[in-house]
Amino acid sequence: MLIVDVNDCPEFVAGDETLLREVLHPSVNGAPLRYSIAQALLRPGGRSLPHRLVGSEVYYILQGRGRICIDDESSEVRAGHVVYVPPGATQFLENGGRDDLVFLCIVDPAWSAEDEEVDGESPVRQDRS
């Protein structure tokens, strides 16, 4: 059995400038999964950098509200919304609210620096120490 407390996962600033906690990832905690799950946070007024993944991504908004942009489309999002981002789509989130925007990022296949391009730079290397 594998149970992870998100509060025990170290925070780091991701390449897209969100504050991230890698919750389940095959290379971080040995979870026998094809996908990865991270908790992300954007402070009020914050915005992630545009980025693209080789695989698909799902955002599950846990707290707050904001705007998601995927390629040429954008939409308001709030707690309880689930957003599918297709492989290769350019995406970013904005927090225009007064509270933190907290969301889960589910990436399939599991996130890898080699599979991500952020703001025209590829690959993005993350320091997870």
CSV table of N, CA and C in Angstrom, one decimal:
chain,number,residue,atom,x,y,z
A,1,MET,N,0.9,-1.2,0.0
A,1,MET,CA,0.0,0.0,0.0
A,1,MET,C,0.9,1.2,0.0
A,2,LEU,N,0.5,2.2,-0.8
A,2,LEU,CA,1.2,3.5,-0.9
A,2,LEU,C,0.2,4.6,-0.6
A,3,ILE,N,0.5,5.3,0.5
A,3,ILE,CA,-0.3,6.5,0.9
A,3,ILE,C,0.6,7.6,1.0
A,4,VAL,N,0.3,8.7,0.3
A,4,VAL,CA,1.2,9.9,0.3
A,4,VAL,C,0.4,11.1,0.9
A,5,ASP,N,1.0,11.8,1.9
A,5,ASP,CA,0.5,13.0,2.4
A,5,ASP,C,1.1,14.1,1.6
A,6,VAL,N,0.3,14.9,0.9
A,6,VAL,CA,0.8,16.0,0.0
A,6,VAL,C,1.6,17.0,0.8
A,7,ASN,N,1.3,17.1,2.1
A,7,ASN,CA,2.1,18.0,2.9
A,7,ASN,C,3.5,17.6,3.2
A,8,ASP,N,3.7,16.3,3.0
A,8,ASP,CA,5.1,15.7,3.2
A,8,ASP,C,5.9,15.8,1.9
A,9,CYS,N,5.3,16.2,0.8
A,9,CYS,CA,6.0,16.3,-0.5
A,9,CYS,C,6.7,17.7,-0.6
A,10,PRO,N,8.0,17.7,-0.9
A,10,PRO,CA,8.7,19.0,-1.0
A,10,PRO,C,8.1,19.9,-2.1
A,11,GLU,N,8.0,21.2,-1.8
A,11,GLU,CA,7.6,22.2,-2.8
A,11,GLU,C,8.8,22.6,-3.6
A,12,PHE,N,8.5,22.9,-4.9
A,12,PHE,CA,9.5,23.5,-5.8
A,12,PHE,C,8.8,24.3,-6.8
A,13,VAL,N,9.5,25.2,-7.4
A,13,VAL,CA,9.0,26.0,-8.5
A,13,VAL,C,9.2,25.3,-9.8
A,14,ALA,N,8.1,25.0,-10.5
A,14,ALA,CA,8.2,24.3,-11.8
A,14,ALA,C,8.6,25.2,-12.9
A,15,GLY,N,9.0,24.6,-14.0
A,15,GLY,CA,9.4,25.4,-15.1
A,15,GLY,C,8.4,26.4,-15.6
A,16,ASP,N,7.1,26.1,-15.4
A,16,ASP,CA,6.1,27.0,-15.8
A,16,ASP,C,5.7,28.0,-14.7
A,17,GLU,N,6.5,28.0,-13.7
A,17,GLU,CA,6.4,29.0,-12.6
A,17,GLU,C,5.3,28.7,-11.6
A,18,THR,N,4.7,27.6,-11.6
A,18,THR,CA,3.7,27.2,-10.6
A,18,THR,C,4.5,26.6,-9.4
A,19,LEU,N,3.9,26.7,-8.2
A,19,LEU,CA,4.5,26.0,-7.0
A,19,LEU,C,4.0,24.6,-7.0
A,20,LEU,N,4.9,23.6,-7.1
A,20,LEU,CA,4.5,22.3,-7.3
A,20,LEU,C,4.9,21.3,-6.2
A,21,ARG,N,4.1,20.3,-5.9
A,21,ARG,CA,4.4,19.2,-5.1
A,21,ARG,C,4.1,17.9,-5.9
A,22,GLU,N,5.2,17.1,-6.1
A,22,GLU,CA,5.0,15.9,-6.9
A,22,GLU,C,4.4,14.9,-5.9
A,23,VAL,N,3.2,14.5,-6.1
A,23,VAL,CA,2.5,13.6,-5.1
A,23,VAL,C,2.8,12.1,-5.5
A,24,LEU,N,2.5,11.7,-6.7
A,24,LEU,CA,2.8,10.4,-7.1
A,24,LEU,C,3.5,10.4,-8.5
A,25,HIS,N,4.7,9.8,-8.5
A,25,HIS,CA,5.5,9.8,-9.7
A,25,HIS,C,6.3,8.5,-9.7
A,26,PRO,N,6.4,7.8,-10.7
A,26,PRO,CA,7.2,6.5,-10.7
A,26,PRO,C,8.6,6.7,-10.3
A,27,SER,N,9.2,7.9,-10.7
A,27,SER,CA,10.6,8.1,-10.4
A,27,SER,C,10.9,8.8,-9.1
A,28,VAL,N,9.8,9.3,-8.4
A,28,VAL,CA,10.0,10.0,-7.2
A,28,VAL,C,9.7,9.0,-6.0
A,29,ASN,N,8.6,8.3,-6.0
A,29,ASN,CA,8.2,7.5,-4.9
A,29,ASN,C,8.0,6.0,-5.3
A,30,GLY,N,8.4,5.7,-6.6
A,30,GLY,CA,8.3,4.3,-7.0
A,30,GLY,C,6.9,3.8,-7.3
A,31,ALA,N,5.9,4.7,-7.4
A,31,ALA,CA,4.5,4.3,-7.6
A,31,ALA,C,4.5,3.6,-9.0
A,32,PRO,N,3.9,2.4,-9.0
A,32,PRO,CA,3.9,1.6,-10.3
A,32,PRO,C,2.8,2.1,-11.2
A,33,LEU,N,2.9,3.4,-11.7
A,33,LEU,CA,1.9,4.0,-12.5
A,33,LEU,C,2.5,4.4,-13.8
A,34,ARG,N,1.6,4.6,-14.8
A,34,ARG,CA,2.0,5.1,-16.1
A,34,ARG,C,2.0,6.7,-16.1
A,35,TYR,N,1.2,7.2,-15.2
A,35,TYR,CA,0.9,8.7,-15.1
A,35,TYR,C,1.6,9.2,-13.8
A,36,SER,N,1.5,10.6,-13.7
A,36,SER,CA,2.0,11.2,-12.5
A,36,SER,C,0.9,12.2,-12.0
A,37,ILE,N,0.9,12.5,-10.7
A,37,ILE,CA,0.0,13.4,-10.1
A,37,ILE,C,0.8,14.4,-9.3
A,38,ALA,N,0.6,15.7,-9.6
A,38,ALA,CA,1.2,16.8,-8.8
A,38,ALA,C,0.1,17.7,-8.3
A,39,GLN,N,0.4,18.4,-7.1
A,39,GLN,CA,-0.5,19.4,-6.7
A,39,GLN,C,0.2,20.7,-7.0
A,40,ALA,N,-0.5,21.6,-7.7
A,40,ALA,CA,0.1,22.9,-8.1
A,40,ALA,C,-0.7,24.1,-7.4
A,41,LEU,N,0.0,25.2,-7.3
A,41,LEU,CA,-0.5,26.4,-6.7
A,41,LEU,C,-0.1,27.6,-7.4
A,42,LEU,N,-1.0,28.5,-7.7
A,42,LEU,CA,-0.8,29.8,-8.2
A,42,LEU,C,-1.3,30.8,-7.2
A,43,ARG,N,-0.5,31.8,-6.8
A,43,ARG,CA,-0.9,32.8,-5.8
A,43,ARG,C,-1.8,33.8,-6.6
A,44,PRO,N,-2.6,34.6,-5.9
A,44,PRO,CA,-3.4,35.6,-6.5
A,44,PRO,C,-2.6,36.5,-7.4
A,45,GLY,N,-3.1,36.7,-8.6
A,45,GLY,CA,-2.3,37.5,-9.6
A,45,GLY,C,-1.3,36.7,-10.4
A,46,GLY,N,-1.1,35.4,-10.0
A,46,GLY,CA,-0.1,34.6,-10.7
A,46,GLY,C,-0.5,34.0,-12.0
A,47,ARG,N,0.5,33.6,-12.8
A,47,ARG,CA,0.2,33.1,-14.1
A,47,ARG,C,1.3,32.1,-14.4
A,48,SER,N,0.9,30.9,-14.8
A,48,SER,CA,1.9,29.9,-15.3
A,48,SER,C,2.4,30.3,-16.7
A,49,LEU,N,3.6,29.9,-17.0
A,49,LEU,CA,4.1,30.2,-18.3
A,49,LEU,C,3.5,29.2,-19.4
A,50,PRO,N,3.3,29.7,-20.6
A,50,PRO,CA,2.8,28.8,-21.6
A,50,PRO,C,3.7,27.6,-21.8
A,51,HIS,N,3.1,26.4,-21.8
A,51,HIS,CA,3.9,25.2,-22.0
A,51,HIS,C,3.2,24.1,-22.7
A,52,ARG,N,3.9,23.2,-23.2
A,52,ARG,CA,3.3,22.1,-24.0
A,52,ARG,C,3.9,20.8,-23.5
A,53,LEU,N,3.1,19.7,-23.5
A,53,LEU,CA,3.6,18.4,-23.1
A,53,LEU,C,3.4,17.4,-24.2
A,54,VAL,N,4.2,16.4,-24.3
A,54,VAL,CA,4.1,15.4,-25.3
A,54,VAL,C,2.8,14.6,-25.1
A,55,GLY,N,2.5,14.3,-23.8
A,55,GLY,CA,1.3,13.6,-23.4
A,55,GLY,C,0.2,14.5,-23.1
A,56,SER,N,-0.9,13.9,-22.6
A,56,SER,CA,-2.1,14.6,-22.1
A,56,SER,C,-1.9,15.0,-20.7
A,57,GLU,N,-2.7,16.0,-20.3
A,57,GLU,CA,-2.8,16.5,-18.9
A,57,GLU,C,-4.2,16.8,-18.5
A,58,VAL,N,-4.5,16.5,-17.3
A,58,VAL,CA,-5.8,16.8,-16.7
A,58,VAL,C,-5.6,17.7,-15.5
A,59,TYR,N,-6.3,18.8,-15.4
A,59,TYR,CA,-6.3,19.7,-14.3
A,59,TYR,C,-7.6,19.5,-13.5
A,60,TYR,N,-7.5,19.2,-12.2
A,60,TYR,CA,-8.6,19.2,-11.3
A,60,TYR,C,-8.5,20.3,-10.4
A,61,ILE,N,-9.4,21.3,-10.5
A,61,ILE,CA,-9.3,22.5,-9.7
A,61,ILE,C,-9.9,22.2,-8.3
A,62,LEU,N,-9.0,22.4,-7.3
A,62,LEU,CA,-9.4,22.1,-5.9
A,62,LEU,C,-9.9,23.3,-5.1
A,63,GLN,N,-9.3,24.5,-5.4
A,63,GLN,CA,-9.6,25.7,-4.7
A,63,GLN,C,-9.3,26.9,-5.5
A,64,GLY,N,-10.2,27.9,-5.4
A,64,GLY,CA,-10.0,29.2,-6.1
A,64,GLY,C,-10.7,29.2,-7.4
A,65,ARG,N,-10.3,30.2,-8.2
A,65,ARG,CA,-10.8,30.4,-9.5
A,65,ARG,C,-9.8,31.1,-10.4
A,66,GLY,N,-9.9,30.9,-11.7
A,66,GLY,CA,-9.0,31.5,-12.6
A,66,GLY,C,-9.4,31.3,-14.0
A,67,ARG,N,-8.5,31.4,-14.9
A,67,ARG,CA,-8.8,31.3,-16.4
A,67,ARG,C,-7.7,30.3,-16.9
A,68,ILE,N,-8.2,29.4,-17.7
A,68,ILE,CA,-7.3,28.5,-18.4
A,68,ILE,C,-7.3,28.8,-19.9
A,69,CYS,N,-6.1,28.8,-20.5
A,69,CYS,CA,-6.0,29.0,-21.9
A,69,CYS,C,-5.3,27.7,-22.5
A,70,ILE,N,-6.0,27.2,-23.5
A,70,ILE,CA,-5.5,26.0,-24.2
A,70,ILE,C,-5.5,26.3,-25.7
A,71,ASP,N,-4.4,26.4,-26.3
A,71,ASP,CA,-4.2,26.9,-27.7
A,71,ASP,C,-5.0,28.2,-27.9
A,72,ASP,N,-6.0,28.2,-28.7
A,72,ASP,CA,-6.7,29.5,-29.0
A,72,ASP,C,-8.0,29.7,-28.2
A,73,GLU,N,-8.2,28.8,-27.2
A,73,GLU,CA,-9.4,28.9,-26.4
A,73,GLU,C,-9.1,29.2,-25.0
A,74,SER,N,-10.0,29.9,-24.3
A,74,SER,CA,-9.9,30.2,-22.9
A,74,SER,C,-11.2,30.1,-22.2
A,75,SER,N,-11.2,29.8,-20.9
A,75,SER,CA,-12.4,29.6,-20.1
A,75,SER,C,-12.1,29.9,-18.7
A,76,GLU,N,-13.1,30.4,-18.0
A,76,GLU,CA,-13.1,30.5,-16.5
A,76,GLU,C,-13.1,29.1,-15.9
A,77,VAL,N,-12.3,28.9,-14.8
A,77,VAL,CA,-12.4,27.7,-14.1
A,77,VAL,C,-12.5,28.0,-12.6
A,78,ARG,N,-13.1,27.0,-11.8
A,78,ARG,CA,-13.2,27.2,-10.4
A,78,ARG,C,-13.2,25.8,-9.7
A,79,ALA,N,-13.2,25.8,-8.4
A,79,ALA,CA,-13.1,24.6,-7.7
A,79,ALA,C,-14.2,23.6,-8.2
A,80,GLY,N,-13.8,22.4,-8.4
A,80,GLY,CA,-14.7,21.4,-8.9
A,80,GLY,C,-14.6,21.1,-10.4
A,81,HIS,N,-14.0,22.0,-11.1
A,81,HIS,CA,-13.9,21.9,-12.5
A,81,HIS,C,-12.7,20.9,-12.9
A,82,VAL,N,-12.9,20.1,-13.9
A,82,VAL,CA,-11.9,19.2,-14.4
A,82,VAL,C,-11.7,19.6,-15.9
A,83,VAL,N,-10.4,19.8,-16.3
A,83,VAL,CA,-10.1,20.3,-17.6
A,83,VAL,C,-9.1,19.3,-18.3
A,84,TYR,N,-9.4,18.8,-19.5
A,84,TYR,CA,-8.6,18.0,-20.2
A,84,TYR,C,-7.7,18.8,-21.2
A,85,VAL,N,-6.4,18.6,-21.2
A,85,VAL,CA,-5.5,19.2,-22.1
A,85,VAL,C,-4.9,18.2,-23.0
A,86,PRO,N,-5.2,18.3,-24.4
A,86,PRO,CA,-4.7,17.2,-25.3
A,86,PRO,C,-3.2,17.3,-25.4
A,87,PRO,N,-2.6,16.2,-25.9
A,87,PRO,CA,-1.1,16.2,-26.1
A,87,PRO,C,-0.7,17.3,-27.1
A,88,GLY,N,0.4,18.0,-26.8
A,88,GLY,CA,0.9,19.0,-27.7
A,88,GLY,C,0.3,20.4,-27.6
A,89,ALA,N,-0.8,20.5,-26.8
A,89,ALA,CA,-1.5,21.8,-26.8
A,89,ALA,C,-0.7,22.8,-25.9
A,90,THR,N,-0.7,24.1,-26.3
A,90,THR,CA,-0.1,25.1,-25.5
A,90,THR,C,-1.1,25.5,-24.5
A,91,GLN,N,-0.7,25.6,-23.2
A,91,GLN,CA,-1.6,25.8,-22.1
A,91,GLN,C,-0.9,26.7,-21.0
A,92,PHE,N,-1.8,27.4,-20.3
A,92,PHE,CA,-1.4,28.1,-19.1
A,92,PHE,C,-2.6,28.5,-18.3
A,93,LEU,N,-2.4,28.8,-17.1
A,93,LEU,CA,-3.4,29.2,-16.1
A,93,LEU,C,-3.1,30.5,-15.5
A,94,GLU,N,-4.2,31.3,-15.3
A,94,GLU,CA,-4.1,32.6,-14.6
A,94,GLU,C,-4.9,32.6,-13.4
A,95,ASN,N,-4.4,33.2,-12.3
A,95,ASN,CA,-5.2,33.3,-11.1
A,95,ASN,C,-5.6,34.8,-11.0
A,96,GLY,N,-6.8,35.2,-11.3
A,96,GLY,CA,-7.3,36.5,-11.2
A,96,GLY,C,-8.1,36.8,-10.0
A,97,GLY,N,-8.1,35.7,-9.1
A,97,GLY,CA,-8.9,35.8,-7.9
A,97,GLY,C,-8.2,36.4,-6.7
A,98,ARG,N,-8.8,36.4,-5.6
A,98,ARG,CA,-8.2,36.9,-4.3
A,98,ARG,C,-7.6,35.7,-3.5
A,99,ASP,N,-7.9,34.5,-3.8
A,99,ASP,CA,-7.4,33.3,-3.1
A,99,ASP,C,-6.4,32.5,-4.0
A,100,ASP,N,-5.6,31.7,-3.3
A,100,ASP,CA,-4.8,30.8,-4.0
A,100,ASP,C,-5.6,29.9,-5.0
A,101,LEU,N,-5.0,29.6,-6.1
A,101,LEU,CA,-5.6,28.7,-7.1
A,101,LEU,C,-4.8,27.4,-6.9
A,102,VAL,N,-5.5,26.4,-6.4
A,102,VAL,CA,-4.9,25.1,-6.1
A,102,VAL,C,-5.5,24.0,-7.0
A,103,PHE,N,-4.7,23.2,-7.6
A,103,PHE,CA,-5.2,22.2,-8.6
A,103,PHE,C,-4.2,21.0,-8.7
A,104,LEU,N,-4.8,19.9,-9.1
A,104,LEU,CA,-4.0,18.7,-9.3
A,104,LEU,C,-3.7,18.7,-10.8
A,105,CYS,N,-2.5,18.2,-11.1
A,105,CYS,CA,-2.1,18.0,-12.5
A,105,CYS,C,-1.8,16.5,-12.7
A,106,ILE,N,-2.6,15.9,-13.6
A,106,ILE,CA,-2.4,14.5,-13.8
A,106,ILE,C,-1.9,14.4,-15.3
A,107,VAL,N,-0.6,13.8,-15.4
A,107,VAL,CA,0.1,13.8,-16.7
A,107,VAL,C,0.2,12.4,-17.1
A,108,ASP,N,-0.1,12.1,-18.4
A,108,ASP,CA,0.0,10.7,-18.9
A,108,ASP,C,0.6,10.8,-20.3
A,109,PRO,N,1.8,10.2,-20.5
A,109,PRO,CA,2.6,9.4,-19.5
A,109,PRO,C,3.2,10.4,-18.4
A,110,ALA,N,3.7,9.8,-17.4
A,110,ALA,CA,4.3,10.5,-16.2
A,110,ALA,C,5.2,11.6,-16.7
A,111,TRP,N,5.0,12.8,-16.0
A,111,TRP,CA,5.8,14.0,-16.4
A,111,TRP,C,7.3,13.7,-16.5
A,112,SER,N,7.9,14.2,-17.6
A,112,SER,CA,9.4,14.1,-17.8
A,112,SER,C,9.8,15.4,-18.4
A,113,ALA,N,11.0,15.9,-18.0
A,113,ALA,CA,11.5,17.1,-18.5
A,113,ALA,C,11.7,17.0,-20.0
A,114,GLU,N,12.0,15.9,-20.5
A,114,GLU,CA,12.3,15.7,-21.9
A,114,GLU,C,11.0,15.8,-22.7
A,115,ASP,N,9.8,15.7,-22.1
A,115,ASP,CA,8.5,15.7,-22.7
A,115,ASP,C,7.8,17.1,-22.6
A,116,GLU,N,8.5,18.1,-22.1
A,116,GLU,CA,7.9,19.4,-21.9
A,116,GLU,C,8.7,20.5,-22.5
A,117,GLU,N,8.0,21.4,-23.1
A,117,GLU,CA,8.5,22.7,-23.6
A,117,GLU,C,7.9,23.8,-22.9
A,118,VAL,N,8.6,24.7,-22.3
A,118,VAL,CA,8.1,25.8,-21.6
A,118,VAL,C,8.6,27.1,-22.3
A,119,ASP,N,7.6,27.9,-22.7
A,119,ASP,CA,7.9,29.3,-23.3
A,119,ASP,C,9.0,29.2,-24.3
A,120,GLY,N,9.0,28.2,-25.2
A,120,GLY,CA,10.0,28.1,-26.3
A,120,GLY,C,11.3,27.5,-25.9
A,121,GLU,N,11.5,27.0,-24.7
A,121,GLU,CA,12.7,26.4,-24.3
A,121,GLU,C,12.4,24.9,-24.0
A,122,SER,N,13.2,24.1,-24.5
A,122,SER,CA,13.1,22.6,-24.3
A,122,SER,C,14.4,22.0,-24.2
A,123,PRO,N,14.6,21.0,-23.4
A,123,PRO,CA,13.7,20.5,-22.3
A,123,PRO,C,13.9,21.4,-21.1
A,124,VAL,N,13.0,21.3,-20.2
A,124,VAL,CA,13.0,22.0,-18.9
A,124,VAL,C,13.5,21.0,-17.8
A,125,ARG,N,14.5,21.4,-17.1
A,125,ARG,CA,15.0,20.6,-16.0
A,125,ARG,C,14.6,21.2,-14.7
A,126,GLN,N,14.1,20.4,-13.8
A,126,GLN,CA,13.7,20.8,-12.5
A,126,GLN,C,14.6,20.3,-11.4
A,127,ASP,N,14.9,21.2,-10.5
A,127,ASP,CA,15.6,20.8,-9.3
A,127,ASP,C,14.6,20.4,-8.2
A,128,ARG,N,14.6,19.2,-7.8
A,128,ARG,CA,13.6,18.7,-6.9
A,128,ARG,C,14.2,18.5,-5.5
A,129,SER,N,15.3,19.1,-5.2
A,129,SER,CA,15.9,18.9,-3.9
A,129,SER,C,15.4,19.9,-2.9
